mmCIF file of C-alpha atoms and ligand atoms in Angstrom:
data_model
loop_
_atom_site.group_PDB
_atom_site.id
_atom_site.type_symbol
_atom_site.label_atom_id
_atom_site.label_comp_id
_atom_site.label_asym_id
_atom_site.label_seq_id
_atom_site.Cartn_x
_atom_site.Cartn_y
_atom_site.Cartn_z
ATOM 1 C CA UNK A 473 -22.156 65.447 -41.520
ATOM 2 C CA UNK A 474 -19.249 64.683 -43.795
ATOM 3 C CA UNK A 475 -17.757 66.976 -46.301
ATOM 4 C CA UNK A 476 -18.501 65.427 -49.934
ATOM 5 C CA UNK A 477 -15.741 63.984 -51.614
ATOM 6 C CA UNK A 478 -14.218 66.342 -53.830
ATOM 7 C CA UNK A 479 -15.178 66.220 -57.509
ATOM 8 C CA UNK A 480 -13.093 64.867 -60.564
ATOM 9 C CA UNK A 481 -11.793 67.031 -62.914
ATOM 10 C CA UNK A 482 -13.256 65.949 -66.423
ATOM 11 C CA UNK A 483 -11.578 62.717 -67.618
ATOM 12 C CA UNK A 484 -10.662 64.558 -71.229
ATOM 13 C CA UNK A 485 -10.976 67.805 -72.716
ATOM 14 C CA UNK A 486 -10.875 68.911 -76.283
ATOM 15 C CA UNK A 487 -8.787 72.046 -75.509
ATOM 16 C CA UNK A 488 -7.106 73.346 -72.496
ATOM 17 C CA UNK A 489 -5.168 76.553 -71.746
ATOM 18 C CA UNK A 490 -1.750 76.915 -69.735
ATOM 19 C CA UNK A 491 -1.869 81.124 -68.326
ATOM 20 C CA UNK A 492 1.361 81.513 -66.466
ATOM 21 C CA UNK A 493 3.449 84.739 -65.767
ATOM 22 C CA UNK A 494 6.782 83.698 -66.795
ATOM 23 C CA UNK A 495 8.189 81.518 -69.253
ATOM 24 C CA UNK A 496 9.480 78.137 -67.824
ATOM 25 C CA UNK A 497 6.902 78.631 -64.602
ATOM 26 C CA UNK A 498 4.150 75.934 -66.493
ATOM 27 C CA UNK A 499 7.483 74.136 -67.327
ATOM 28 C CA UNK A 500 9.007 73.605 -63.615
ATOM 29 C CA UNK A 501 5.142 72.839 -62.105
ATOM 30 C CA UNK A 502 2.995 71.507 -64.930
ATOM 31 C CA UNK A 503 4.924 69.912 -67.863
ATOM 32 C CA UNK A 504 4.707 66.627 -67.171
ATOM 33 C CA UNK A 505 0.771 67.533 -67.068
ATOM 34 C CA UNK A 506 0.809 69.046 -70.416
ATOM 35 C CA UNK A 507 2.516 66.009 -71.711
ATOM 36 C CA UNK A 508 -0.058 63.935 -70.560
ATOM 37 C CA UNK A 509 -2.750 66.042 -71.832
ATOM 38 C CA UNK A 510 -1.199 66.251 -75.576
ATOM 39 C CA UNK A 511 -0.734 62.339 -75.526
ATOM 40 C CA UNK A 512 -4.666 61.912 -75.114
ATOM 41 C CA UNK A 513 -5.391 64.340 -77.716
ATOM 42 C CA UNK A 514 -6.312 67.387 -75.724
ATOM 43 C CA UNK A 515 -5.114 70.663 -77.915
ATOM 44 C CA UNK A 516 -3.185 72.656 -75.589
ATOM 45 C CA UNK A 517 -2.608 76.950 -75.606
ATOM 46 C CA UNK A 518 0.208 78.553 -74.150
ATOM 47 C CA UNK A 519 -0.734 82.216 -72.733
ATOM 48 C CA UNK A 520 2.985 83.666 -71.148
ATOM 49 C CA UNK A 521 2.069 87.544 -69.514
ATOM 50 C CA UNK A 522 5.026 88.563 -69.771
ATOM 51 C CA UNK A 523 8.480 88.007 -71.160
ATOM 52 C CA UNK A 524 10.607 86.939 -67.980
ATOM 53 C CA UNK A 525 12.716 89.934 -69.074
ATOM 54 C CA UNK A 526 13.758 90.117 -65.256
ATOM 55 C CA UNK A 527 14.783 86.878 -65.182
ATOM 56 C CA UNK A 528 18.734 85.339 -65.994
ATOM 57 C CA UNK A 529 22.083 84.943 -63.913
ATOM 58 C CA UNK A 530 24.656 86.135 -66.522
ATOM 59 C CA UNK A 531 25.487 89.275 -68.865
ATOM 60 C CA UNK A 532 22.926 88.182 -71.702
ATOM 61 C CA UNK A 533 22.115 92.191 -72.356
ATOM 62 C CA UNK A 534 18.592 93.227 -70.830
ATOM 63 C CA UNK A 535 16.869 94.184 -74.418
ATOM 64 C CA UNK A 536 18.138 90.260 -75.765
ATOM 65 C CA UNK A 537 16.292 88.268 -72.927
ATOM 66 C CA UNK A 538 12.839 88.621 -73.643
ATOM 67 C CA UNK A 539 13.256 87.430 -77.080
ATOM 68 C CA UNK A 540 15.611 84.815 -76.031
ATOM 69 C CA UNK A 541 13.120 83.741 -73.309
ATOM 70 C CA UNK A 542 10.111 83.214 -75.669
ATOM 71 C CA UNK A 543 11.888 81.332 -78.040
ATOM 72 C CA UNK A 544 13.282 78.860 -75.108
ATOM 73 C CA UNK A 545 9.481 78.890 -74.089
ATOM 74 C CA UNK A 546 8.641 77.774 -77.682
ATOM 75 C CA UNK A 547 11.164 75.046 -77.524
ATOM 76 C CA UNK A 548 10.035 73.843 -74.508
ATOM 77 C CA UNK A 549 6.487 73.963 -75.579
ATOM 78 C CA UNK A 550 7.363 71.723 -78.741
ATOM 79 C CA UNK A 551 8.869 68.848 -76.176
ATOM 80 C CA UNK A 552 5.264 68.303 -75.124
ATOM 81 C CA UNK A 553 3.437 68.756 -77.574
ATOM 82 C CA UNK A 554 2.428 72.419 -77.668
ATOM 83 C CA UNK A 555 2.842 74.455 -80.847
ATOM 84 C CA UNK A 556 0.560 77.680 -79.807
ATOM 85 C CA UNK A 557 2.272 80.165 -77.711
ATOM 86 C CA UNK A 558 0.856 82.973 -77.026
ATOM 87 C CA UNK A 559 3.098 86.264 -74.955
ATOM 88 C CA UNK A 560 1.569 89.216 -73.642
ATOM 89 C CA UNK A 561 4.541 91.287 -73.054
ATOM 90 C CA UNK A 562 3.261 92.302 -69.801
ATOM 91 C CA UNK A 563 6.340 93.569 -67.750
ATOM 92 C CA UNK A 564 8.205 91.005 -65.578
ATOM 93 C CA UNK A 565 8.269 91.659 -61.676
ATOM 94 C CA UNK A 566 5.851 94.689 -62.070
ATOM 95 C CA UNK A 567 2.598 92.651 -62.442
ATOM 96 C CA UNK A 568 -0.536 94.339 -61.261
ATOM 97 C CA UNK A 569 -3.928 93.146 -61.038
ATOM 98 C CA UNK A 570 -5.266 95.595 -63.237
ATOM 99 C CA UNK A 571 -8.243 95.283 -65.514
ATOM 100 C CA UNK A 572 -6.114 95.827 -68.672
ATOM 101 C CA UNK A 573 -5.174 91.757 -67.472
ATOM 102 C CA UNK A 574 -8.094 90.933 -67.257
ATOM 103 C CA UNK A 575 -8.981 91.825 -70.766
ATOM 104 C CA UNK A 576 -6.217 90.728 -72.079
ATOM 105 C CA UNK A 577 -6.494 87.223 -70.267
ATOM 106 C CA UNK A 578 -10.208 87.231 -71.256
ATOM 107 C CA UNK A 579 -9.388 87.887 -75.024
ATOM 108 C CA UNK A 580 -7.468 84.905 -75.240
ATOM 109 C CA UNK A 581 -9.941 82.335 -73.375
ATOM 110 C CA UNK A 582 -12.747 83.811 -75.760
ATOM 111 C CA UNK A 583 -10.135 83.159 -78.571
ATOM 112 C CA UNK A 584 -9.392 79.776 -77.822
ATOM 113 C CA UNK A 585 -12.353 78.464 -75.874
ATOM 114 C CA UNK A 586 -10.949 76.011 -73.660
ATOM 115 C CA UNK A 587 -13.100 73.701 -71.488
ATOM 116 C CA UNK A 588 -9.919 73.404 -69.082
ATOM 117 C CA UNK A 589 -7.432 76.463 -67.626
ATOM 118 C CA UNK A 590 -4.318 76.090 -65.807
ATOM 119 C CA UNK A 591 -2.511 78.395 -64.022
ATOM 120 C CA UNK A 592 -0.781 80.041 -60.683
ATOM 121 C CA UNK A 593 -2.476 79.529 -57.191
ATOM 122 C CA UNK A 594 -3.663 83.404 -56.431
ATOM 123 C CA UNK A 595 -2.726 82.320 -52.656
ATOM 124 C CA UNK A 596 0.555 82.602 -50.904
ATOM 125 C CA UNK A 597 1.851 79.337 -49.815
ATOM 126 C CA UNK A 598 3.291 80.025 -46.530
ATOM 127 C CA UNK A 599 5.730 76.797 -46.547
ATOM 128 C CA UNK A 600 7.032 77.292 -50.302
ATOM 129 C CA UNK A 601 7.389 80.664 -50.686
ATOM 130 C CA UNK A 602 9.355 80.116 -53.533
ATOM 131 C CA UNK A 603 6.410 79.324 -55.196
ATOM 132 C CA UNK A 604 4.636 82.184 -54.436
ATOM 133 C CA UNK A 605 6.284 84.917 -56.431
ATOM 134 C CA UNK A 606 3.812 88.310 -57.095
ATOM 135 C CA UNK A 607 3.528 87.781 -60.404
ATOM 136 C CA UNK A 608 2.872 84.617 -59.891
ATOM 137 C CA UNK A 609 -0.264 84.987 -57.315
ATOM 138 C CA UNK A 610 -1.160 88.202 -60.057
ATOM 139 C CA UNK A 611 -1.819 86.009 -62.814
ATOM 140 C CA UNK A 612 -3.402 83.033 -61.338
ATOM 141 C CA UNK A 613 -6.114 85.873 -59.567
ATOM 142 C CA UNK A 614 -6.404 87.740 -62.773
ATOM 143 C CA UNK A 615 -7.134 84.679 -64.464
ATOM 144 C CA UNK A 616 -9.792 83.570 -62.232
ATOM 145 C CA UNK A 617 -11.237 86.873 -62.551
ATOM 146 C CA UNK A 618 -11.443 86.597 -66.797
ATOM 147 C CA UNK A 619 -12.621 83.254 -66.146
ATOM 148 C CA UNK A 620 -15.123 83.991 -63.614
ATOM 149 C CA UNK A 621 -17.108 86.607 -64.458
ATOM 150 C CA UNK A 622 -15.360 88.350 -67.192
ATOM 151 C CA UNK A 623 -15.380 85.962 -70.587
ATOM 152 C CA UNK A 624 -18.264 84.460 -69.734
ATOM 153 C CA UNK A 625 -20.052 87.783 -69.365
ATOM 154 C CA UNK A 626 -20.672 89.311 -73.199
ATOM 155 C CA UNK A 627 -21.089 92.823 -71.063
ATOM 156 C CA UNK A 628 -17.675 92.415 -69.486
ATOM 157 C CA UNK A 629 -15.079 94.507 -71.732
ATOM 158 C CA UNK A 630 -18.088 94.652 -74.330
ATOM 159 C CA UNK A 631 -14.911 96.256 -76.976
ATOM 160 C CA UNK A 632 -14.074 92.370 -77.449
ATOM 161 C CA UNK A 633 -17.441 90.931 -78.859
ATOM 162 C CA UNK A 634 -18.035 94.831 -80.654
ATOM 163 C CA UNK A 635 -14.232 95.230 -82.061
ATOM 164 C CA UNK A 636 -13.076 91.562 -82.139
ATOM 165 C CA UNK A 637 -16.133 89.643 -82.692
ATOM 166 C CA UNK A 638 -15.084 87.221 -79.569
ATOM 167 C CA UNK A 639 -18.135 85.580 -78.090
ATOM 168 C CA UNK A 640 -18.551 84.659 -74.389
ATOM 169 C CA UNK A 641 -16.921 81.684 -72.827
ATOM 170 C CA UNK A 642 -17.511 79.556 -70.171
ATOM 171 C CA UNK A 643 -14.283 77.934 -68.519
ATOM 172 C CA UNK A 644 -15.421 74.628 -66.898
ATOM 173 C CA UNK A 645 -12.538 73.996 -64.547
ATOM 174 C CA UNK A 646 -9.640 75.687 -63.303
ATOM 175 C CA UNK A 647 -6.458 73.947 -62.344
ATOM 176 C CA UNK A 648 -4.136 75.755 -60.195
ATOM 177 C CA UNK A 649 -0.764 74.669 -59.754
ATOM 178 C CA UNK A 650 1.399 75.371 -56.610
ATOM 179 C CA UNK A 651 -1.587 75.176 -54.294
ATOM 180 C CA UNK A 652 -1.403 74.969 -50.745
ATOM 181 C CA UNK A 653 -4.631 73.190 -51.234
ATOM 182 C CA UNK A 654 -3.866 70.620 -53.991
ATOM 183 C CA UNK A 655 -6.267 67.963 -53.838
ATOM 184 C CA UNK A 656 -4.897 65.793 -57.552
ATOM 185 C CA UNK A 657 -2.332 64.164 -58.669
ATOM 186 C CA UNK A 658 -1.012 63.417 -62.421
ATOM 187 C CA UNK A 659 1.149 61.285 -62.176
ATOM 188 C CA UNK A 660 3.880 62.311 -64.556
ATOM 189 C CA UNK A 661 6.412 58.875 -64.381
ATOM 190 C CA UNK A 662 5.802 57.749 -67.887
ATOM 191 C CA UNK A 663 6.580 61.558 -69.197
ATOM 192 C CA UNK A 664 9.343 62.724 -67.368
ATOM 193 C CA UNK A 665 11.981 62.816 -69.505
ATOM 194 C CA UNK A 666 10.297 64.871 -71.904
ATOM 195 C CA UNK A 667 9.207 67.654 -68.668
ATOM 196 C CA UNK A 668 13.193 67.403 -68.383
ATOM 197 C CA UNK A 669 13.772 68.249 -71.953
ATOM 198 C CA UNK A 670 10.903 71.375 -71.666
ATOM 199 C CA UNK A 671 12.915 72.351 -68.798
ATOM 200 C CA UNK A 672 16.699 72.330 -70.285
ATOM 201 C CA UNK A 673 14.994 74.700 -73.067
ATOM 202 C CA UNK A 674 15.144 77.293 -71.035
ATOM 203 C CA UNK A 675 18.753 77.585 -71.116
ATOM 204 C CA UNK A 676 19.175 81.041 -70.015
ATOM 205 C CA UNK A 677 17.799 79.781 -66.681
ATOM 206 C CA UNK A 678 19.090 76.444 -66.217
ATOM 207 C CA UNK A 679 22.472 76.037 -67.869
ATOM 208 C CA UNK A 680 23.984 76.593 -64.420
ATOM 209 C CA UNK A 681 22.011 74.574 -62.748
ATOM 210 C CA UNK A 682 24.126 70.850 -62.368
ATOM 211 C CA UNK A 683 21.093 69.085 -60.288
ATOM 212 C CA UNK A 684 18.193 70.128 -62.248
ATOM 213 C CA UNK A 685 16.909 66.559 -62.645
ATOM 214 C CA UNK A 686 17.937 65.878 -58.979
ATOM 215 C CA UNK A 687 15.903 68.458 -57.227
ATOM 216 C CA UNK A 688 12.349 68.529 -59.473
ATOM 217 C CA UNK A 689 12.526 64.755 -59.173
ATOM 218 C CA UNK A 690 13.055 65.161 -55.955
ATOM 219 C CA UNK A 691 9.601 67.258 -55.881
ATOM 220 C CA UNK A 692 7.729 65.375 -57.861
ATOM 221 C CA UNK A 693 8.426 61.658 -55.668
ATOM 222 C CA UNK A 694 7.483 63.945 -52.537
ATOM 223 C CA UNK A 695 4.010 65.111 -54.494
ATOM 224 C CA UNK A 696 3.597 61.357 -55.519
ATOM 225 C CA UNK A 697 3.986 59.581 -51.549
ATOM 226 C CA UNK A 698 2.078 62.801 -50.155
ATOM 227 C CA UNK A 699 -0.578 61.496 -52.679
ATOM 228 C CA UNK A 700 -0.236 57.686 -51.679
ATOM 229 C CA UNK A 701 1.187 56.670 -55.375
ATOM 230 C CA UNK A 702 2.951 53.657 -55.371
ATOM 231 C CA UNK A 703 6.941 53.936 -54.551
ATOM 232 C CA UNK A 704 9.172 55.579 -57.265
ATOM 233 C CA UNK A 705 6.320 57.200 -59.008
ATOM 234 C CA UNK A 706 6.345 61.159 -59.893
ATOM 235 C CA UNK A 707 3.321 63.325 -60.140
ATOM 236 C CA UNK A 708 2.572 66.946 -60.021
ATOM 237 C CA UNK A 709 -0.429 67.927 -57.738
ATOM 238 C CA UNK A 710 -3.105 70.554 -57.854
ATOM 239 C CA UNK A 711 -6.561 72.539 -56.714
ATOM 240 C CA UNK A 712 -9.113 71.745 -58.862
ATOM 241 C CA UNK A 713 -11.652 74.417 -58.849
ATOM 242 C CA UNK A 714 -15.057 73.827 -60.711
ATOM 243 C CA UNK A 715 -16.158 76.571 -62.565
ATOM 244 C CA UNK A 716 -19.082 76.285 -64.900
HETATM 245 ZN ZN1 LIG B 1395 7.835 82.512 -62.490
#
């Protein structure tokens, strides 16, 4: 017997939400996604879990980056078409899968009530390990969690229907990005430039950085052949995980 061909994600959804851990991670993997989602019509929410506080290569003072960073996250947001951002304030590089997360990642899925979620791959990616920072693998697992069971479940954190009058939500598909599994492609080629202008937003991390254009092209051409897109095309790949 042969494994059934995977299934599509839906073709458009009315509102979609981006959970990442650090502000310019949906930027680097997923931008050129966003873009294309914005174009169709598809509102898109920003959820960042923490403030990337840990993050820089200069002497920007400690206490000035997290504000700095959400406002480059803001700016980058606007270059796709994304005007709600939402932060956390989690703290950077201490992540834990806790279920204060969890709530907090539920509170804004029942908030927003998006058919579509993207976020981190939970797994470790053994050949990009880049990709697989802790916080990183923390927030795509804690957002599978508060997608599956906990906003769907009005007994799950019960405080946020009895407090905050925030019904239960059903996610219908998850979309996780740096996937060792990826198994679809956007391609991104008619978008690209503005992905490059969400990514020179963040300027705190990429001001030093002469080949930015170079190396996520350089990516995003390798996504596209190991895909079978036609030569020259960009795309940005990954797991689609069905989960109504
Ligand atoms: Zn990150």
């Amino acid at each position: 017997m042969t494994a059934p061909p995977p299934r599509k994600p839906a073709e458009h959804v009315e509102r979609a939400l981006c959970v990442l851990a650090h502000p310019d991670d949906v930027d680097f993997g997923s931008a050129g996604t966003v873009a294309t989602w914005t174009a169709a019509g598809t509102q898109v929410t920003y959820c960042i879990v923490t403030d990337g506080d840990a993050g820089g290569f200069d002497e920007t003072p400690r206490e000035r980056m997290g504000p700095l960073r959400r406002e480059e996250q803001r700016a980058a947001a606007a270059a796709v078409g994304v005007t709600d951002v939402r932060f956390l304030g989690h703290p950077d590089g201490r992540l834990e899968l806790t279920l204060d997360l969890r709530r907090d990642i539920s509170r804004v899925i029942r908030q927003v009530r998006p058919q579509r979620v993207l976020t981190s791959s939970p797994e470790r990616w053994y050949e990009r390990i880049g990709a697989s920072h802790p916080d990183h693998m923390t927030v795509g697992e804690s957002t599978l969690r508060a997608v599956y069971p906990d906003a769907r479940n009005p007994f799950a954190f019960p405080e946020l229907l009895a407090d905050e009058g925030l019904d239960a939500w059903t996610v219908g598909e998850v979309w996780l990005g740096a996937s060792p599994r990826a198994d679809h492609a956007v391609d991104v080629t008619d978008v690209v430039e503005l992905k490059f202008a969400a990514l020179k937003s963040h300027v705190t991390q990429v001001s030093h950085v002469d080949d930015l254009e170079e190396f996520v092209t350089g990516w995003m051409a390798q996504t596209a052949r190991r895909f079978g897109l036609p030569e020259g095309h960009l795309a940005e790949a990954f797991h689609v995980v069905h989960t109504a």
